[in-house]
Amino acid sequence: MAECGNDSDAESRISYGDYVVLKRGDVFKSVQVENKKKVVFEKQWFFLDHAVGQLYGTRFEIEAGGSLKLKAAKHSGDSLDSKEAGQDNRHIVDDGRSQKLTRDDIETLKEQGLKGQEIVQQLIDNSTTFKDKTEFAQEKYIKKKKKKYESDVTILKPSTRLLAMMYHGREPGKICHLRYDTMAQILTLGNIHAGSKIIVFETCAGLVLGSVMERMGGFGSVIQMYPGGGPTRAGMESFGFPSHFHETLHEFPLCKVNTLLAGTLDLSEKDADSESNGSRNGQSESSQETSGVSEEKSSEPQSMEVSVDPQEEMRRAERERLRGQKAQEKKVKMEEKRKKLASAAALLEGRNADGLVIASRFHPCPVLMGLLKFIAPSRPFVVYCQYREPLIECYTKLREQGGAISLRLTDSWLRHYQVLPNRTHPVLLMSGGGGYLLSGTTVAADSAKARNQHKSEEPVAKRLKLDEISSA
Amino acid sequence: MSFVEYSEIIQEGDVVIIFLGHESMMPIKVQSGAQTQTRYGVIRHSSDLIGQRFGSKVTCSKGGWVYVLHPTPELWTVNLPHRTQILYTTDIANITLMLELKPGSVVCESGTGSGSLSHSILRTIAPTGHLHTVEFHAQRAEKAMQEFKEHKVSHLVTVRNHDVCKDGFGTTAIADAVFLDIPSPWEAITHAKSAMKRKGGRLCSFSPCIEQVQRTCEALLDHGFEEICTLEVLLRVHDVRTVSLPLPDFGPEEGSVDSSQMASDVGQEEVPNTGNTSVICRTAKPPREMAGHTGYLTFATKPLN
């Protein structure tokens, strides 16, 4: 598997049903390849049908009409006859009138089917100031116009890198403003790797869950703890994992954690519905029956008498059959749910998980204190929070309680650079922040007395001096 | 124990990390009958380590105690014996994400150096991937091979001792990702390209100096690489502290504003029994100094052929 020589195997080709990532420049979008489905990306719409069967990484051009065409081999676009160039901008007046083509002219060109490259050439030819710009300014101008008028799209296989960058760029609110370099830290500090058993609690649309699963490669198991109704998995689906990955994924409702810890989790049939709608569902089921019956009664008051109409008899029998079918389906679903709950509980019960990742909009402190109980000693845990103070609370609580060492509260500073000959400098706009992380390692649970020995990680104020040296 | 798989009980031959206290750890190799000296006393491997659970507390001969931890690449990075300047976890984490490493990935790396990044890569690509690592210094290559063996990961890695700029990685068209941390990465770009799979792959070059970055980016462009991107990332640590801030004495005032009022003005509780009234703040402050630069990370994609 490691030396898979055949690069063109089925896995490398785009198929219907695949989740892919569309890319143009720095913009990404996750979509699923569906038959004749219109896709909107960067103000253009098109169909992905012609992409099916092509290799991932292929670049396409969007034609008028929305079909995709393989992009011809790259003719180095930057060699656009720039014979003439100025030395500096002292005589260039920006009066907004240097471009002779109007918006409508450009639209016309587009409608005529001119490719992006050709439109850019037209813009250059019709600019009165282009030849006066410096070479650097010309390059910058061309790059900018290309970005605006070219209509290619590259189709890529999803990865944590692409999806984390996409979510952070498009919908940071959905992922608690978790920046991709912070995501990188989470996965590494958490020692996420194949074969481990990881507990995840996140409200990042499933992105964190998917990233953890990618690093596990389908080996080991992931237990997703979820608040409320059910686990969010949309972001995870965008990874397009093969089906056997899904077998490693379990879920467990937060609202049953206490009963599980107490050892009183009831996995018998009547407790099957994990949303504690169980009784309600059961009631609704029976009420459905009764309403069905009463419906029958109300709509056919005469049916109290012996019915002699065979058609009526048939219809009633059909209704009975459907009701029975529905009840049966429901029973099967409940049983499935019960089984899933039981398997997740079995994984958690041993309290020997290999790692914990928390990234949510909930206050991290109680989540952390509650879920740490399921982690084995000498295992890493990582908690992400958009804000710093809640993590300070976690840190303090953990110091008080013991059972964790190497606690670190960190955030990461990220800066991109433009690297061009004689024009290398950091990029003008920089991310202001990417969230905070609290990381640490679990150790065997400690008695309070032992903890107050010389292992304090926090240097203390002058007034209190802890004993430094043990009895010798 | 292995660096790519957790285990529960310490066994003979394991490499374990002894945690002595704040920022103080040491790796030791567990051997029956052996002893290790620490500032808290002696640790006897046979009685104190073998058969114990990872994460347990071990009391040393002088009465003090330590924790015994399962090794991880992150712990190894801060405890390994340096033969060269190494990469630290912050950069390693970003390299791993941006190179899209995961189980099954095939990676080519040069130079191996002290093996800090190598261990992290191995952990991420196990159990089905492979690492081809090239080191031009003979002793360092040898030491790396030794360590991989001790850490039970040698089945996942091939160490080659030659100059990557002259002789490449020793394989072609198999890598999903290539990593370069060498003085002249632009000289290895051709080899990097040929080591990568035809369907494309990711590349990363780490360089401390901007001039190196410039030459590398130029070479990448010339070789048809795309998505060329240079960034740097730094970790900021926040030291959690409880501080006590005294309140000023403005003298007695009409309307009897006492110190508890002042304290509540500040939004904190008053600390009783201190001479001058103070308030406690639970906060986090930056350390006096921090790492300001490690190196620039340049990433690129080799496009589909």
mmCIF file of C-alpha atoms in Angstrom, chain A residues 10 44 63-64 87 112 159 181-182 233 271 274 282 299 319 336 350 353 359 379 384 447:
data_model
loop_
_atom_site.group_PDB
_atom_site.id
_atom_site.type_symbol
_atom_site.label_atom_id
_atom_site.label_comp_id
_atom_site.label_asym_id
_atom_site.label_seq_id
_atom_site.Cartn_x
_atom_site.Cartn_y
_atom_site.Cartn_z
ATOM 1 C CA ALA A 10 -9.558 4.535 -9.366
ATOM 2 C CA GLN A 44 -19.729 31.516 -11.817
ATOM 3 C CA GLU A 63 -16.977 27.598 -20.682
ATOM 4 C CA ALA A 64 -19.964 29.711 -21.479
ATOM 5 C CA GLN A 87 11.029 53.868 -14.034
ATOM 6 C CA GLN A 112 -17.950 36.747 -27.565
ATOM 7 C CA SER A 159 -7.817 17.236 3.030
ATOM 8 C CA ASP A 181 -2.368 26.623 12.213
ATOM 9 C CA THR A 182 -4.131 26.215 15.548
ATOM 10 C CA ARG A 233 -21.058 15.763 10.948
ATOM 11 C CA ASP A 271 -33.846 3.187 27.444
ATOM 12 C CA SER A 274 -30.573 8.494 23.757
ATOM 13 C CA GLY A 282 -43.058 5.599 22.766
ATOM 14 C CA SER A 299 -64.147 9.447 9.836
ATOM 15 C CA ARG A 319 -53.792 1.074 7.025
ATOM 16 C CA GLU A 336 -29.751 0.213 16.050
ATOM 17 C CA GLY A 350 -12.766 1.287 30.410
ATOM 18 C CA ALA A 353 -8.993 6.528 25.992
ATOM 19 C CA ALA A 359 -13.142 22.575 20.518
ATOM 20 C CA ARG A 379 -1.990 10.621 27.472
ATOM 21 C CA TYR A 384 -9.376 24.869 22.112
ATOM 22 C CA SER A 447 -3.867 12.720 46.475
#
